[in-house]
CSV table of C-alpha atoms in Angstrom, one decimal:
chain,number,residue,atom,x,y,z
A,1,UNK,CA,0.0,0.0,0.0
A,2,UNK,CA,1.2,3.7,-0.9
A,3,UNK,CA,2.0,6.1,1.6
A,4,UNK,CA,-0.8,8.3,0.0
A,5,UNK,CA,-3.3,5.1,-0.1
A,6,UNK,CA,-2.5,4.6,3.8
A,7,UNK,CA,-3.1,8.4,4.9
A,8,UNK,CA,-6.5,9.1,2.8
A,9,UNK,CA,-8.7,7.0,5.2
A,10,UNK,CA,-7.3,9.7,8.3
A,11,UNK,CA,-7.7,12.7,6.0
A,12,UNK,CA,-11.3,11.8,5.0
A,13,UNK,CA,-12.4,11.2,8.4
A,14,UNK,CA,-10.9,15.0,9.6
A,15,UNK,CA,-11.9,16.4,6.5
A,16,UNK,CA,-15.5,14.8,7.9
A,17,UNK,CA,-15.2,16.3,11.5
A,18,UNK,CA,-14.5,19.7,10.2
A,19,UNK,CA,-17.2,20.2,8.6
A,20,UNK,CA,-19.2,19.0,11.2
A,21,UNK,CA,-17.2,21.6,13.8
A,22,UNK,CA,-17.3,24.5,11.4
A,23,UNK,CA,-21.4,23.8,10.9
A,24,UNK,CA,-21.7,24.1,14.8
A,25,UNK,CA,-19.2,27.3,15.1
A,26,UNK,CA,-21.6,29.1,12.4
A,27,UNK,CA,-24.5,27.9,13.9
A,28,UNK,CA,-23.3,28.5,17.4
A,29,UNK,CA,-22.2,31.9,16.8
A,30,UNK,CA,-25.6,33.2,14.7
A,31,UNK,CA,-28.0,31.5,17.8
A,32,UNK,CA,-26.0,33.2,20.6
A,33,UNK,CA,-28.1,36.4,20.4
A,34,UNK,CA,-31.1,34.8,21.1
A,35,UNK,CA,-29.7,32.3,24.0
A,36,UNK,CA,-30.7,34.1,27.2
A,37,UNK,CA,-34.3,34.7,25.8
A,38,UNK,CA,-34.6,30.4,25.1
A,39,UNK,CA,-34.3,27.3,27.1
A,40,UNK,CA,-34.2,25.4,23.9
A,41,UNK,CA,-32.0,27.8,22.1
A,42,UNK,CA,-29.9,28.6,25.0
A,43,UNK,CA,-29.6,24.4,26.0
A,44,UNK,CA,-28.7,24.1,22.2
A,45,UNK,CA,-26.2,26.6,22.5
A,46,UNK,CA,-24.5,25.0,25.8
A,47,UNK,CA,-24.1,21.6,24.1
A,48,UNK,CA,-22.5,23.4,21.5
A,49,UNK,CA,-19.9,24.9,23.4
A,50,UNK,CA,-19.5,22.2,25.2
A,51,UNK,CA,-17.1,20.3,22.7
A,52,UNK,CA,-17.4,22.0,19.2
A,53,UNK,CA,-13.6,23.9,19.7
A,54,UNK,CA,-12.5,20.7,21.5
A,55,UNK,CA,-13.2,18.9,17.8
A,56,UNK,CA,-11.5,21.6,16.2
A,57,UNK,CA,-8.2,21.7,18.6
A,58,UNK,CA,-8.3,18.1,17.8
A,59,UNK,CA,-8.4,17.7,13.9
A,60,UNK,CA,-6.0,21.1,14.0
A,61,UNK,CA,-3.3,18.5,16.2
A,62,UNK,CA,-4.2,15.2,13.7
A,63,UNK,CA,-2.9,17.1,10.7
A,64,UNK,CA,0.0,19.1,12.1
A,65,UNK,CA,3.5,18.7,11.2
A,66,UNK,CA,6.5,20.8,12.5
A,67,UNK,CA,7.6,23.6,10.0
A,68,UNK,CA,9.1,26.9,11.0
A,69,UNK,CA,8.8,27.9,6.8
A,70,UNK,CA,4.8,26.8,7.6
A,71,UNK,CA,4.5,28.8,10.3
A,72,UNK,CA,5.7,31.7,9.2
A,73,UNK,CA,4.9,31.5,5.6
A,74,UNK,CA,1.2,30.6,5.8
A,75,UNK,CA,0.5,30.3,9.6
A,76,UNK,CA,1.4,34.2,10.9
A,77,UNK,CA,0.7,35.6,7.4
A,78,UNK,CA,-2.5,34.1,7.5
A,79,UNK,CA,-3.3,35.2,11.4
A,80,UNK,CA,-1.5,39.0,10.2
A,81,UNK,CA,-4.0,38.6,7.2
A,82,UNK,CA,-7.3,37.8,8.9
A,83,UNK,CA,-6.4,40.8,11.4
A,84,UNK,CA,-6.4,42.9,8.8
A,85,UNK,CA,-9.4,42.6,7.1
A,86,UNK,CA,-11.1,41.9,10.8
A,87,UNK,CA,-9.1,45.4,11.4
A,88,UNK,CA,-10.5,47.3,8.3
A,89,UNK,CA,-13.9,46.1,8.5
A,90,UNK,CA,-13.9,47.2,12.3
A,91,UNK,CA,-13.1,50.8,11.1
A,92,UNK,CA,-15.1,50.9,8.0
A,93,UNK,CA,-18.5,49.1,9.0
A,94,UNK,CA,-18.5,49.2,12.6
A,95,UNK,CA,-17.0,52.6,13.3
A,96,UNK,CA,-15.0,51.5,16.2
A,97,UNK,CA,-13.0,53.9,18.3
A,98,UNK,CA,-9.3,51.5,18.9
A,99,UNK,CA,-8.0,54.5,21.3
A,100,UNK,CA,-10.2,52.1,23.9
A,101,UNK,CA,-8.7,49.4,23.5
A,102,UNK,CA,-5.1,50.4,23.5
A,103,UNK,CA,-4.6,51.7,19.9
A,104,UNK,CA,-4.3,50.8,16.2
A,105,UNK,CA,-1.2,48.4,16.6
A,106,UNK,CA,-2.3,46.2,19.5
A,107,UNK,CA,-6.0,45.8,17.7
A,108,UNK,CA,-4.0,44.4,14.7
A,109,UNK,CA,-1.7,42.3,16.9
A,110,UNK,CA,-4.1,40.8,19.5
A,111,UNK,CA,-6.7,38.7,18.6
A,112,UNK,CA,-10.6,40.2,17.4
A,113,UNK,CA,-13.3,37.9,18.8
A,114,UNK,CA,-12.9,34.7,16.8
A,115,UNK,CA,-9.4,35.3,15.6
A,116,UNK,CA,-8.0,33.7,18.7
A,117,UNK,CA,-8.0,30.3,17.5
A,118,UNK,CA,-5.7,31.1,14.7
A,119,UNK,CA,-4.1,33.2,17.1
A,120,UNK,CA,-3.5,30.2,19.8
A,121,UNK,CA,-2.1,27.6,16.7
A,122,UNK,CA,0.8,29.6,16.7
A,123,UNK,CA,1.8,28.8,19.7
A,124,UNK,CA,0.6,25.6,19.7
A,125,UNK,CA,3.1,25.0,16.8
A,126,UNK,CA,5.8,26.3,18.9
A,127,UNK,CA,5.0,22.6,21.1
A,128,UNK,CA,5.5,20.1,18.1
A,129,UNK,CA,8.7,19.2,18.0
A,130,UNK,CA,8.1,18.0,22.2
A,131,UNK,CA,4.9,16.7,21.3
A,132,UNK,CA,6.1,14.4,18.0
A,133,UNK,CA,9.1,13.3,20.1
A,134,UNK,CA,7.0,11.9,22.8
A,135,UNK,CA,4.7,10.2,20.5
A,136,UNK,CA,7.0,8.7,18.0
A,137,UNK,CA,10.0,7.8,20.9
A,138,UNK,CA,8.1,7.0,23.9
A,139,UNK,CA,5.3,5.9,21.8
A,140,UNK,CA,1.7,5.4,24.3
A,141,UNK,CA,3.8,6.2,27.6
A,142,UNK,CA,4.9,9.3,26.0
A,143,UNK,CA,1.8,10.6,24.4
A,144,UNK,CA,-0.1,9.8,28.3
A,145,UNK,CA,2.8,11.6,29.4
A,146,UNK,CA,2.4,14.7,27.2
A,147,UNK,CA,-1.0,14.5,27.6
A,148,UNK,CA,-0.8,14.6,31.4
A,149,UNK,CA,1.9,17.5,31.0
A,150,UNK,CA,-1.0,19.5,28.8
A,151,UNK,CA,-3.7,19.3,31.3
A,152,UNK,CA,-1.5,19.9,34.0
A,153,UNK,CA,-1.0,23.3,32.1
A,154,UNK,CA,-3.7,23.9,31.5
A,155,UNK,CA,-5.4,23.4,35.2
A,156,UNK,CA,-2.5,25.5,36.2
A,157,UNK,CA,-3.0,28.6,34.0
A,158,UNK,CA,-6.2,29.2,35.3
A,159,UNK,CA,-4.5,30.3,38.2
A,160,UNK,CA,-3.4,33.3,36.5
A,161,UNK,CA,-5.1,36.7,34.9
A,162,UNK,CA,-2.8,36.5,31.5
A,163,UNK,CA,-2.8,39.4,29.8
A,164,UNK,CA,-2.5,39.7,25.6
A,165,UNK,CA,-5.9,37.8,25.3
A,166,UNK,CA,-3.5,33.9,26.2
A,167,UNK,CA,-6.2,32.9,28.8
A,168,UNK,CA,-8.0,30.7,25.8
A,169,UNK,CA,-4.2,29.4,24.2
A,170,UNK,CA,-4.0,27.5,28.0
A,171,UNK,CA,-7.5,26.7,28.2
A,172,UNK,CA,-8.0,24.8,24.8
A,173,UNK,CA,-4.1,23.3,24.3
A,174,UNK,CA,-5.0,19.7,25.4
A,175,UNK,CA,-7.7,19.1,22.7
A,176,UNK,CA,-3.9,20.0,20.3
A,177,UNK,CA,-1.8,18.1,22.1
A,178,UNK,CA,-3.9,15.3,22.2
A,179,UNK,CA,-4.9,15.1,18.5
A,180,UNK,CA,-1.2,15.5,18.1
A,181,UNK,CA,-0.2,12.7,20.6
A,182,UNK,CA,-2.7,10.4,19.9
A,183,UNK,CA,-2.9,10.7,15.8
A,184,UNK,CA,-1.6,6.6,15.7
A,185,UNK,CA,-4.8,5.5,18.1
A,186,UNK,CA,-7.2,7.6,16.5
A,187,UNK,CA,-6.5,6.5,13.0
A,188,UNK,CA,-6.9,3.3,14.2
A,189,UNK,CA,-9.8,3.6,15.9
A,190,UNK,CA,-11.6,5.5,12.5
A,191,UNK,CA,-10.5,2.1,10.7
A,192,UNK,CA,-11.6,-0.2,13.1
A,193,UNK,CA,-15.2,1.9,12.9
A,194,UNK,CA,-15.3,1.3,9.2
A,195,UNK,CA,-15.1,-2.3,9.5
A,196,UNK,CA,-17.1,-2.7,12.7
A,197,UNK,CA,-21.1,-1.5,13.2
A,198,UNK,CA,-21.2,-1.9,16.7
A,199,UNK,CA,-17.8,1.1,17.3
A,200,UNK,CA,-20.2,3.2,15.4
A,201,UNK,CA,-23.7,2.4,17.2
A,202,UNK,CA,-22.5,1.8,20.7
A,203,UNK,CA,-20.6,5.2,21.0
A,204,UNK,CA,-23.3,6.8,19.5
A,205,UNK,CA,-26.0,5.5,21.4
A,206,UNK,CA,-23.7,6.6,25.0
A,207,UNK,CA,-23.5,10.3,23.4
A,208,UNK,CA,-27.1,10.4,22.9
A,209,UNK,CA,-28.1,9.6,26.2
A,210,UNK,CA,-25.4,11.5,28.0
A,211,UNK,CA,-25.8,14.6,26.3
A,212,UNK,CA,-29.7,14.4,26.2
A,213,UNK,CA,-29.8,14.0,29.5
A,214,UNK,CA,-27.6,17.1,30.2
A,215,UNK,CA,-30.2,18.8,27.7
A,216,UNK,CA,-33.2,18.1,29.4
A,217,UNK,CA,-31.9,19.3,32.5
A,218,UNK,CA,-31.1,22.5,31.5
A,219,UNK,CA,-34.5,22.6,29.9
A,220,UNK,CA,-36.6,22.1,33.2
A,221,UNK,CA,-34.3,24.8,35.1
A,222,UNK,CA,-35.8,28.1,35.9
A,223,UNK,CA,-33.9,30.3,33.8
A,224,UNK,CA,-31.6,29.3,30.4
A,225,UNK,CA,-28.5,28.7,30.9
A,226,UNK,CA,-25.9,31.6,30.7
A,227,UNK,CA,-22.6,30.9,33.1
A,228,UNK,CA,-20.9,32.3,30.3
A,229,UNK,CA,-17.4,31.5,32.0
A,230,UNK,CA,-18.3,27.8,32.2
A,231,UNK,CA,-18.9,27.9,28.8
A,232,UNK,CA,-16.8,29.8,27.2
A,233,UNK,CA,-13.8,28.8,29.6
A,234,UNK,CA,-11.8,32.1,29.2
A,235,UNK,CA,-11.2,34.0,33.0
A,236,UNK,CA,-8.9,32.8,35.6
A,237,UNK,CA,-10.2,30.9,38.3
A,238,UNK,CA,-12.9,32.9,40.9
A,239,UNK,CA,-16.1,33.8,41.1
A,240,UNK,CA,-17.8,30.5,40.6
A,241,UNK,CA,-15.6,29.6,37.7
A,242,UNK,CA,-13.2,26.6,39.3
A,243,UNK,CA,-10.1,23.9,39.0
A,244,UNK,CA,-13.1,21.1,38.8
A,245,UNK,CA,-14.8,22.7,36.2
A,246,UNK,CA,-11.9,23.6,33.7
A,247,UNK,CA,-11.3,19.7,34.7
A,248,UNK,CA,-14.6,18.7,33.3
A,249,UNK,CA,-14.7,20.9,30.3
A,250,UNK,CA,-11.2,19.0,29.1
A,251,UNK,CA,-12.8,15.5,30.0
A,252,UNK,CA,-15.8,16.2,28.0
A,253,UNK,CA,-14.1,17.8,25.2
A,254,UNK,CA,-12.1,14.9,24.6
A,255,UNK,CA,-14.4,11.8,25.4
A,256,UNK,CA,-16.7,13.3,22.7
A,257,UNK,CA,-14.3,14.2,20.3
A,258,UNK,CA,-12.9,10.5,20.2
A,259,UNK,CA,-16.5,9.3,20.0
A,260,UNK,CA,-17.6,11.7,17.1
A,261,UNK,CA,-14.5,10.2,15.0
A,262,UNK,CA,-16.3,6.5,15.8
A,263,UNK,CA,-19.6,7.8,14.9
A,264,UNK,CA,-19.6,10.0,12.0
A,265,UNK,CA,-16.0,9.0,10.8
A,266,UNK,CA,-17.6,7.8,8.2
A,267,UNK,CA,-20.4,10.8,7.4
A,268,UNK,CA,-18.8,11.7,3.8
A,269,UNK,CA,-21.3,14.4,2.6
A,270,UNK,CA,-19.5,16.4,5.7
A,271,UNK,CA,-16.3,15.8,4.2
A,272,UNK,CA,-16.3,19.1,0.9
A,273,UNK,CA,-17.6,21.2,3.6
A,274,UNK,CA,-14.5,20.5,6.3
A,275,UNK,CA,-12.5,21.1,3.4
A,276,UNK,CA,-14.0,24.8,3.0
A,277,UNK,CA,-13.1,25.8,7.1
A,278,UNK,CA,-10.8,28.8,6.3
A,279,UNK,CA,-13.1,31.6,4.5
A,280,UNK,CA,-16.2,30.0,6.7
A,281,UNK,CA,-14.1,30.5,9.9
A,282,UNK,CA,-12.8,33.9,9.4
A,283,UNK,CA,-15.4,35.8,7.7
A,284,UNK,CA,-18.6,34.5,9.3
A,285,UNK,CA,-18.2,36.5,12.2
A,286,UNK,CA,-17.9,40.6,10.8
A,287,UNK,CA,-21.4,38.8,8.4
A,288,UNK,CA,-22.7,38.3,11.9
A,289,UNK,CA,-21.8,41.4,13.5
A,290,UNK,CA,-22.7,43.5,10.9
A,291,UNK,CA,-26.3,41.5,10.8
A,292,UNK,CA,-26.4,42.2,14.8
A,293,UNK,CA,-25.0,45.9,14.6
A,294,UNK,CA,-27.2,47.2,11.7
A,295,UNK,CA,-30.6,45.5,13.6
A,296,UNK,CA,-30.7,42.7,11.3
A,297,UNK,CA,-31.5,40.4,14.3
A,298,UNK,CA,-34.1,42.6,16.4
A,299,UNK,CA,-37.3,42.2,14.1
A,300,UNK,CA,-37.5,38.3,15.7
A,301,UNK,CA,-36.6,39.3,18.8
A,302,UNK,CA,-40.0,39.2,20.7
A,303,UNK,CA,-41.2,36.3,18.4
A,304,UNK,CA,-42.4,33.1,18.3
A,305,UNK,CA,-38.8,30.9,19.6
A,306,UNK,CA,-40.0,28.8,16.0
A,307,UNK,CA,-39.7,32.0,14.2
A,308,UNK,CA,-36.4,33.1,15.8
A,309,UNK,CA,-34.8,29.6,15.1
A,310,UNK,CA,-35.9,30.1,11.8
A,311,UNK,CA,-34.9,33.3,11.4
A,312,UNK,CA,-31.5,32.7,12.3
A,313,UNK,CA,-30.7,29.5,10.5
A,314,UNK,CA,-31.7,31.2,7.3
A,315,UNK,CA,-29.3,33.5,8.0
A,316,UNK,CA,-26.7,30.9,9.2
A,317,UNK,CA,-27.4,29.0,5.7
A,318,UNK,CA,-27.1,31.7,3.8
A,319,UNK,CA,-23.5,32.6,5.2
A,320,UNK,CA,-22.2,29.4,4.9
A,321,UNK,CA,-23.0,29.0,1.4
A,322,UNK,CA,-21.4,31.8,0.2
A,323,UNK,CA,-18.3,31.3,2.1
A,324,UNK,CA,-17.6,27.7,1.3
A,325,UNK,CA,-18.5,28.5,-2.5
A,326,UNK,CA,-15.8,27.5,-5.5
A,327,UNK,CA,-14.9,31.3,-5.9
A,328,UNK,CA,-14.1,32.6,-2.5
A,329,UNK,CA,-12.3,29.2,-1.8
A,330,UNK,CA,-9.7,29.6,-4.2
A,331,UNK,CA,-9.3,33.2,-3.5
A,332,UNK,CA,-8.7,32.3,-0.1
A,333,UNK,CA,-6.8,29.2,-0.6
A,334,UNK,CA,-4.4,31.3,-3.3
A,335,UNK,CA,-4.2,34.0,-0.3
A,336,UNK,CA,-3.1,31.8,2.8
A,337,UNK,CA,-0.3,30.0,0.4
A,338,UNK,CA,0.7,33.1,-1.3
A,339,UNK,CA,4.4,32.8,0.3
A,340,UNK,CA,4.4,29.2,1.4
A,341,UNK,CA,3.9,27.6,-2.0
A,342,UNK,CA,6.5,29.7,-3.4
A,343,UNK,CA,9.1,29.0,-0.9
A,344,UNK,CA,8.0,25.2,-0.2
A,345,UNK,CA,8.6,24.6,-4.1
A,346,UNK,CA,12.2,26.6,-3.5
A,347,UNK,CA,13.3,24.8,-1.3
């Protein structure tokens, strides 16, 4: 078997997760206005959060592979890139006064909104060469090993206030790491699922009824659910936001991230869509907050919660196809390997 033959099963099934976590970002992201005013919106919205950037940190550690050209080629030009159109349209369309928030340079450097993830992979990349060595030397002791040193930091850096937006490059780094450690064991479990109905069913089945369960309690509480540090994991430990739950929000991530790759490994109409992520990821978000800022999302407010969900999934839809379409693909694809092409062929 060809080295190409043996990697296209493992490149499917990502390709297939992707497009599954990109769906729930979009979807995620266009519902979160209407979460507070919901139980079934806002419940919806909690599972979401609850492992959709785990699966992402995951497939983003499956593929990676240690190049300082990559990272600085494609990886930074493409953060420096997305900051600059989030940059421009945060001037032009949203009017935004960055003397508030520390000036013109720092807005371009740190993170806006949803730019952190691309924001965290470069550091993240910085950890390859450690991570690869204790997969492929130590093999399984080493990757438990890493894995144990990852949530360790993890756990610990909740301890501390970072500054320069980090808080969420600590928070989300074992959901890499692991993807990274355990590529060999996840492959393997994607083929095993292929050949065996019962590592697709049974996994499945314990999803289901662990996260429906979850579900329907948050239904019957009083109020919909909106700890938003428990969800969206990004403050130091305090005010009700603990060790425990950081704990819990990595053992979740992780159980249901290897589960998903049992269950819908094998999902193929996902597969075009996870190959799309880049112009969906980055430019869904100023197309949300320019439908939010210009009152594109008050007229269902105080409506029906049918009309409201689908009020926003039209509008969810509607992005999504025009990001993942044929001609903003390539543009984007031509865009984030406008040096790295050139200098990978070079070399």
């Amino acid at each position: 078997m060809s080295q190409q033959q043996s990697l296209s099963p493992r490149r499917d099934y990502i390709d297939v997760l992707k497009g599954l976590g990109i769906l729930l970002v979009v979807f995620g992201h266009f519902m979160e206005q209407y979460r507070l005013g919901s139980h079934l919106i806002g419940s919806t919205f909690v599972t979401i959060y609850w492992f959709h950037m785990a699966l992402f940190c995951m497939c983003s550690g499956l593929v990676a592979h240690f190049s300082l050209r990559k990272l600085l080629a494609q990886q930074l030009w493409l953060y420096l890139l997305g900051q600059a159109i989030m940059l421009a349209f945060r001037a032009i369309a949203l009017q935004e006064d960055f003397t508030a928030s520390g000036g013109l340079l720092m807005a371009f450097l740190l993170p806006w909104r949803h730019m952190w993830y691309l924001y965290a992979l470069l550091f993240w990349h910085l950890t390859l060469p450690l991570l690869t060595f204790l997969r492929d030397k130590l093999k399984l002791p080493g990757a438990v090993l890493g894995l144990a040193l990852s949530v360790g930091i993890s756990l610990w850096a909740g301890t501390i206030d970072w500054p320069f937006t980090l808080v969420r490059v600590f928070a989300f780094f074992p959901f890499y790491a692991f993807g990274v450690l355990f590529r060999p064991q996840i492959d393997a479990l994607d083929r095993a699922a292929s050949r065996f109905w019962a590592l697709r069913v049974v996994p499945g089945l314990v999803l289901l009824a662990g996260y429906g369960f979850r579900f329907w309690q948050m239904m019957q509480s009083d109020v919909p659910p909106g700890d938003s540090a428990k969800i969206f994991n990004d403050v130091a430990y305090g005010e009700g936001y603990t060790l425990s739950d950081r704990a819990l929000f990595l053992l979740v991530g992780i159980v249901t991230s290897v589960a998903l790759v049992a269950v819908l490994g094998g999902l193929r109409p996902l597969a075009p869509l996870g190959r799309r992520t880049l112009p969906i990821y980055l430019l869904h978000m100023p197309i949300l907050t320019f439908l939010v800022d210009f009152g594109f999302y008050e007229p269902a407010r105080e409506r029906p919660v049918a009309v409201i969900i689908a009020w926003f999934m039209l509008q969810a839809l509607g992005c999504l196809c025009i990001l993942s379409s044929e001609p903003v693909n390539r543009l984007f694809n031509w865009l984030a390997n406008l040096w790295y092409r050139p200098l990978k062929k070079r070399s």
